[in-house]
Short mmCIF file of C-alpha atoms in Angstrom, two decimals:
data_model
loop_
_atom_site.label_atom_id
_atom_site.label_comp_id
_atom_site.label_asym_id
_atom_site.label_seq_id
_atom_site.Cartn_x
_atom_site.Cartn_y
_atom_site.Cartn_z
CA MET A 7 208.04 82.52 81.92
CA ALA A 8 205.67 84.07 84.48
CA ASP A 9 202.76 83.75 82.10
CA ALA A 10 203.37 80.01 81.62
CA LYS A 11 203.23 79.42 85.38
CA THR A 12 200.19 81.61 86.11
CA ASP A 13 197.87 80.38 83.31
CA ASP A 14 196.81 77.36 85.41
CA PRO A 15 194.43 78.71 88.24
CA ALA A 16 195.30 75.61 90.44
CA GLY A 17 198.98 76.39 90.12
CA ALA A 18 198.34 79.99 91.10
CA VAL A 19 196.51 78.96 94.21
CA SER A 20 199.36 76.65 95.41
CA SER A 21 202.17 79.02 94.37
CA GLU A 22 202.34 80.52 97.82
CA THR A 23 203.12 77.17 99.38
CA PRO A 24 206.77 76.91 100.18
CA VAL A 25 208.14 73.58 98.69
CA ILE A 26 211.53 74.32 100.28
CA SER A 27 212.02 76.28 103.40
CA ILE A 28 215.44 76.78 104.96
CA ASP A 29 216.10 78.74 108.08
CA GLY A 30 219.53 79.57 109.58
CA LEU A 31 221.36 76.78 107.59
CA LYS A 32 224.92 76.21 108.73
CA LYS A 33 227.45 73.56 107.55
CA SER A 34 231.01 72.95 108.73
CA PHE A 35 233.72 70.50 107.62
CA GLY A 36 235.94 70.45 110.76
CA ASP A 37 237.07 73.95 111.42
CA LEU A 38 235.95 75.13 107.99
CA GLU A 39 232.38 76.77 108.08
CA VAL A 40 231.03 76.47 104.46
CA LEU A 41 227.58 77.79 105.14
CA LYS A 42 227.26 80.51 107.66
CA GLY A 43 223.51 81.05 108.08
CA VAL A 44 221.42 80.66 105.04
CA ASP A 45 217.72 81.46 104.73
CA LEU A 46 215.81 80.46 101.61
CA SER A 47 212.20 79.84 100.58
CA VAL A 48 211.15 78.34 97.30
CA THR A 49 207.49 78.33 96.48
CA ARG A 50 205.63 75.91 94.24
CA GLY A 51 206.47 76.27 90.62
CA GLU A 52 209.27 78.70 91.32
CA VAL A 53 212.69 78.52 89.70
CA VAL A 54 215.64 79.62 91.81
CA CYS A 55 219.03 79.81 90.35
CA VAL A 56 222.08 79.98 92.74
CA ILE A 57 225.27 81.58 91.33
CA GLY A 58 228.61 82.57 92.82
CA PRO A 59 232.33 81.72 92.75
CA SER A 60 233.93 78.31 93.44
CA GLY A 61 233.87 77.48 97.08
CA SER A 62 230.96 79.81 98.01
CA GLY A 63 228.77 77.12 99.31
CA LYS A 64 226.42 76.66 96.42
CA SER A 65 226.76 72.87 95.93
CA THR A 66 226.82 72.34 99.77
CA LEU A 67 223.55 74.14 100.03
CA LEU A 68 222.08 71.94 97.48
CA ARG A 69 223.27 68.76 99.07
CA CYS A 70 221.98 69.81 102.34
CA VAL A 71 218.50 70.12 100.99
CA ASN A 72 218.19 66.33 100.74
CA LEU A 73 220.69 65.62 103.48
CA LEU A 74 223.47 64.30 101.33
CA GLU A 75 225.41 66.49 103.64
CA GLU A 76 224.06 66.79 107.28
CA PRO A 77 223.71 70.32 108.47
CA THR A 78 225.51 71.56 111.37
CA ALA A 79 222.77 73.74 112.45
CA GLY A 80 219.44 75.21 111.03
CA LYS A 81 216.11 73.71 109.80
CA ILE A 82 215.21 72.36 106.40
CA VAL A 83 211.52 71.63 105.47
CA VAL A 84 210.66 70.11 101.94
CA SER A 85 207.04 69.48 101.05
CA GLY A 86 206.00 69.94 104.66
CA THR A 87 208.41 67.44 106.10
CA GLU A 88 211.17 68.70 108.28
CA LEU A 89 214.30 66.89 107.00
CA THR A 90 216.28 68.02 109.99
CA ASP A 91 213.93 66.49 112.45
CA PRO A 92 215.90 63.49 113.99
CA ASP A 93 212.77 61.34 113.59
CA CYS A 94 212.37 62.15 109.86
CA ASP A 95 212.12 59.22 107.45
CA ILE A 96 214.69 60.60 105.22
CA ASP A 97 214.44 57.85 102.62
CA ALA A 98 210.84 58.57 102.21
CA ALA A 99 211.38 62.34 102.04
CA ARG A 100 213.91 61.90 99.38
CA THR A 101 211.46 60.20 97.07
CA ARG A 102 209.94 63.66 96.63
CA ILE A 103 213.19 65.32 95.81
CA GLY A 104 214.77 64.72 92.38
CA MET A 105 218.60 65.58 92.05
CA VAL A 106 220.77 65.93 88.99
CA PHE A 107 224.50 66.09 89.67
CA GLN A 108 227.48 67.31 87.62
CA GLN A 109 228.34 63.85 86.71
CA PHE A 110 225.61 61.70 85.34
CA ASN A 111 225.79 58.70 87.74
CA LEU A 112 223.98 56.25 85.40
CA PHE A 113 224.50 52.60 86.12
CA ALA A 114 226.95 51.54 83.41
CA HIS A 115 225.78 47.85 83.26
CA LEU A 116 222.10 48.81 82.82
CA ASN A 117 220.49 50.17 79.57
CA VAL A 118 218.68 53.52 79.70
CA LEU A 119 215.19 52.02 80.30
CA ASP A 120 216.51 49.92 83.23
CA ASN A 121 218.35 52.99 84.62
CA LEU A 122 214.97 54.71 84.81
CA THR A 123 212.96 51.96 86.21
CA ILE A 124 215.09 50.50 88.85
CA ALA A 125 214.31 52.99 91.52
CA GLN A 126 210.71 53.25 90.58
CA ARG A 127 210.35 49.53 91.21
CA LYS A 128 212.72 49.15 94.30
CA VAL A 129 211.72 52.36 96.13
CA LEU A 130 208.20 53.13 94.94
CA GLY A 131 207.10 49.54 94.43
CA ARG A 132 205.85 50.20 90.99
CA GLY A 133 205.33 47.13 88.59
CA LYS A 134 207.36 46.53 85.51
CA GLU A 135 204.58 47.76 83.22
CA GLU A 136 203.87 51.03 85.09
CA SER A 137 207.54 51.80 85.64
CA GLU A 138 208.33 51.35 81.87
CA ARG A 139 205.34 53.42 81.05
CA VAL A 140 206.61 56.29 83.26
CA ALA A 141 210.15 55.89 82.02
CA LYS A 142 209.28 56.00 78.32
CA SER A 143 207.07 59.01 78.97
CA ASN A 144 209.90 60.87 80.56
CA LEU A 145 212.48 59.75 77.83
CA GLU A 146 210.15 61.36 75.36
CA ARG A 147 209.93 64.41 77.49
CA VAL A 148 213.76 64.81 77.33
CA GLY A 149 214.07 63.92 73.53
CA LEU A 150 215.52 60.29 74.07
CA SER A 151 212.71 58.21 73.04
CA ASP A 152 215.05 56.30 70.66
CA LYS A 153 217.54 55.48 73.33
CA ALA A 154 215.62 53.23 75.78
CA SER A 155 217.75 50.17 74.89
CA ALA A 156 221.05 52.01 74.55
CA MET A 157 223.81 51.60 77.14
CA PRO A 158 225.18 54.74 78.81
CA ALA A 159 228.51 54.29 77.16
CA GLN A 160 226.72 54.60 73.67
CA LEU A 161 225.39 57.97 74.57
CA SER A 162 227.05 61.43 74.39
CA GLY A 163 227.50 63.51 77.62
CA GLY A 164 224.55 65.58 76.88
CA GLN A 165 222.37 62.60 76.15
CA GLN A 166 223.64 60.93 79.49
CA GLN A 167 222.57 63.96 81.38
CA ARG A 168 219.18 64.13 79.75
CA ALA A 169 218.76 60.45 80.84
CA ALA A 170 219.71 61.40 84.31
CA ILE A 171 217.04 64.02 84.26
CA ALA A 172 214.47 61.75 82.99
CA ARG A 173 215.54 59.22 85.74
CA ALA A 174 214.97 61.82 88.43
CA LEU A 175 211.55 62.81 86.82
CA SER A 176 210.36 59.28 86.79
CA MET A 177 210.17 59.32 90.62
CA ASN A 178 207.56 62.20 90.28
CA PRO A 179 209.33 64.56 92.62
CA ASP A 180 207.85 67.72 94.17
CA VAL A 181 211.03 69.68 93.51
CA MET A 182 214.16 69.20 91.14
CA LEU A 183 217.72 69.97 92.33
CA PHE A 184 220.34 70.67 89.73
CA ASP A 185 224.01 70.85 90.80
CA GLU A 186 225.81 72.59 87.77
CA PRO A 187 224.32 69.95 85.32
CA THR A 188 226.22 71.30 82.39
CA SER A 189 229.62 71.80 83.88
CA ALA A 190 230.96 68.34 82.68
CA LEU A 191 229.62 68.80 79.09
CA ASP A 192 231.27 69.92 75.91
CA PRO A 193 230.07 73.42 75.08
CA GLU A 194 227.99 72.21 72.01
CA LEU A 195 225.94 69.85 74.17
CA VAL A 196 225.04 72.47 76.86
CA GLY A 197 222.12 73.77 74.91
CA ASP A 198 220.19 70.51 74.71
CA VAL A 199 220.37 70.09 78.49
CA LEU A 200 219.36 73.67 79.16
CA GLY A 201 216.52 73.35 76.60
CA VAL A 202 215.13 70.38 78.65
CA MET A 203 215.39 72.33 81.98
CA ARG A 204 213.76 75.29 80.39
CA GLY A 205 210.83 73.03 79.35
CA LEU A 206 210.43 71.77 82.78
CA ALA A 207 210.28 75.30 84.21
CA GLU A 208 207.72 76.20 81.64
CA GLU A 209 205.69 73.17 82.83
CA GLY A 210 205.78 74.64 86.34
CA MET A 211 208.34 72.26 87.91
CA THR A 212 209.72 73.62 91.25
CA MET A 213 213.51 73.86 90.62
CA LEU A 214 216.60 74.91 92.70
CA VAL A 215 219.56 75.25 90.25
CA VAL A 216 223.24 75.85 90.95
CA THR A 217 224.53 77.07 87.60
CA HIS A 218 227.28 79.06 86.03
CA GLU A 219 225.08 79.64 82.89
CA MET A 220 224.18 83.34 83.48
CA GLN A 221 222.04 83.44 80.43
CA PHE A 222 219.91 80.63 81.49
CA ALA A 223 219.47 82.18 85.00
CA ARG A 224 218.61 85.56 83.44
CA GLU A 225 215.88 84.07 81.18
CA VAL A 226 214.49 81.21 83.11
CA ALA A 227 214.81 81.90 86.83
CA ASP A 228 212.18 83.69 88.91
CA THR A 229 214.83 84.32 91.64
CA VAL A 230 218.47 84.56 91.40
CA LEU A 231 220.64 84.14 94.69
CA PHE A 232 224.35 85.30 94.60
CA MET A 233 226.38 83.42 97.27
CA ASP A 234 229.93 84.19 98.44
CA GLY A 235 231.82 83.03 101.49
CA GLY A 236 229.02 80.93 102.77
CA TYR A 237 226.47 83.78 102.76
CA VAL A 238 223.60 84.90 100.42
CA VAL A 239 225.00 88.24 99.58
CA GLU A 240 222.19 89.27 97.20
CA GLN A 241 218.91 87.88 95.86
CA GLY A 242 216.07 89.06 93.81
CA ASP A 243 214.64 89.22 90.40
CA PRO A 244 217.35 88.16 87.73
CA ALA A 245 216.94 91.46 85.96
CA GLN A 246 218.09 93.15 89.19
CA VAL A 247 220.71 90.66 90.52
CA ILE A 248 222.39 90.01 87.10
CA GLY A 249 221.41 93.11 85.19
CA ALA A 250 221.74 95.77 87.94
CA PRO A 251 223.47 94.18 91.02
CA ARG A 252 223.52 96.31 94.17
CA GLU A 253 226.25 94.73 96.16
CA ARG A 254 229.89 95.31 95.20
CA ARG A 255 230.85 91.62 95.52
CA THR A 256 228.08 90.66 93.12
CA LYS A 257 229.14 93.38 90.62
CA GLU A 258 232.77 92.14 90.81
CA PHE A 259 231.82 88.47 90.27
CA LEU A 260 229.53 89.18 87.28
CA ALA A 261 232.07 91.57 85.67
CA ARG A 262 234.38 88.61 85.64
CA VAL A 263 231.92 85.93 84.49
CA LEU A 264 230.05 88.15 81.97
CA ASP A 265 233.37 89.64 80.51
CA PRO A 266 236.28 87.24 81.16
CA THR A 267 238.80 89.72 79.82
CA HIS A 268 237.49 92.35 82.38
CA GLN A 269 240.43 93.83 84.31
CA ASN A 270 240.09 96.24 87.29
CA PRO A 271 242.59 98.97 86.62
CA GLN A 272 243.73 98.72 90.28
CA ASP A 273 244.74 95.04 89.53
CA THR A 274 247.31 96.16 86.94
CA ALA A 275 248.44 99.38 88.58
CA VAL A 276 252.13 99.62 89.07
#
């Protein structure tokens, strides 16, 4: 993984540049404080996986990065633009941020090719020929070259998610955000989507991934964050965070996730 990213001297030079910089991020929904002061820096070409229990603030963190959720406090900078600046042109900033959701969010009335070209034409101002060229290139990238004319309903869940990834890539983003992209898929379809994401990582795409796929995080991530209760409890190399966690809460979570039959003797003590 590291070798694939450092083979390119140009990439090595730019790898120190933070593509995402988050300082003191807080988010509340009414009286419920979901994020309680998160700091995070993602450098160019880095893959950061965020793990943690449901309700820990993982997806909220991701949605704040492109202001789908407006932070209560803190500062977010993406590709040199402060998104939390009141004068920020957020629509322009979002063109540099690709996002893939749990659900595929394809336009049901458009075929796959049109799903990939509509934003290119309306947002980036690309012509029909150029937008279709970019779309077809990215469909090939995700293994869907033969599905350009198919309607979303004709695709499996895994194919729809790969089409959604290709759609995000067609905007030429600086960073890709993934919000549990395999959680809505049948288990047998998960591997195809993770394979595409692994390929993007090997190409040097900057990625922030909320996931419950521990093997993917262990093998592909450069950095793993464990979140709980709105805080980053532990972060570091995946071999350390997943393989040898230091924090008690991280150990408890991973014991449950990696061994679902795990029981703490105290839980069953009479």
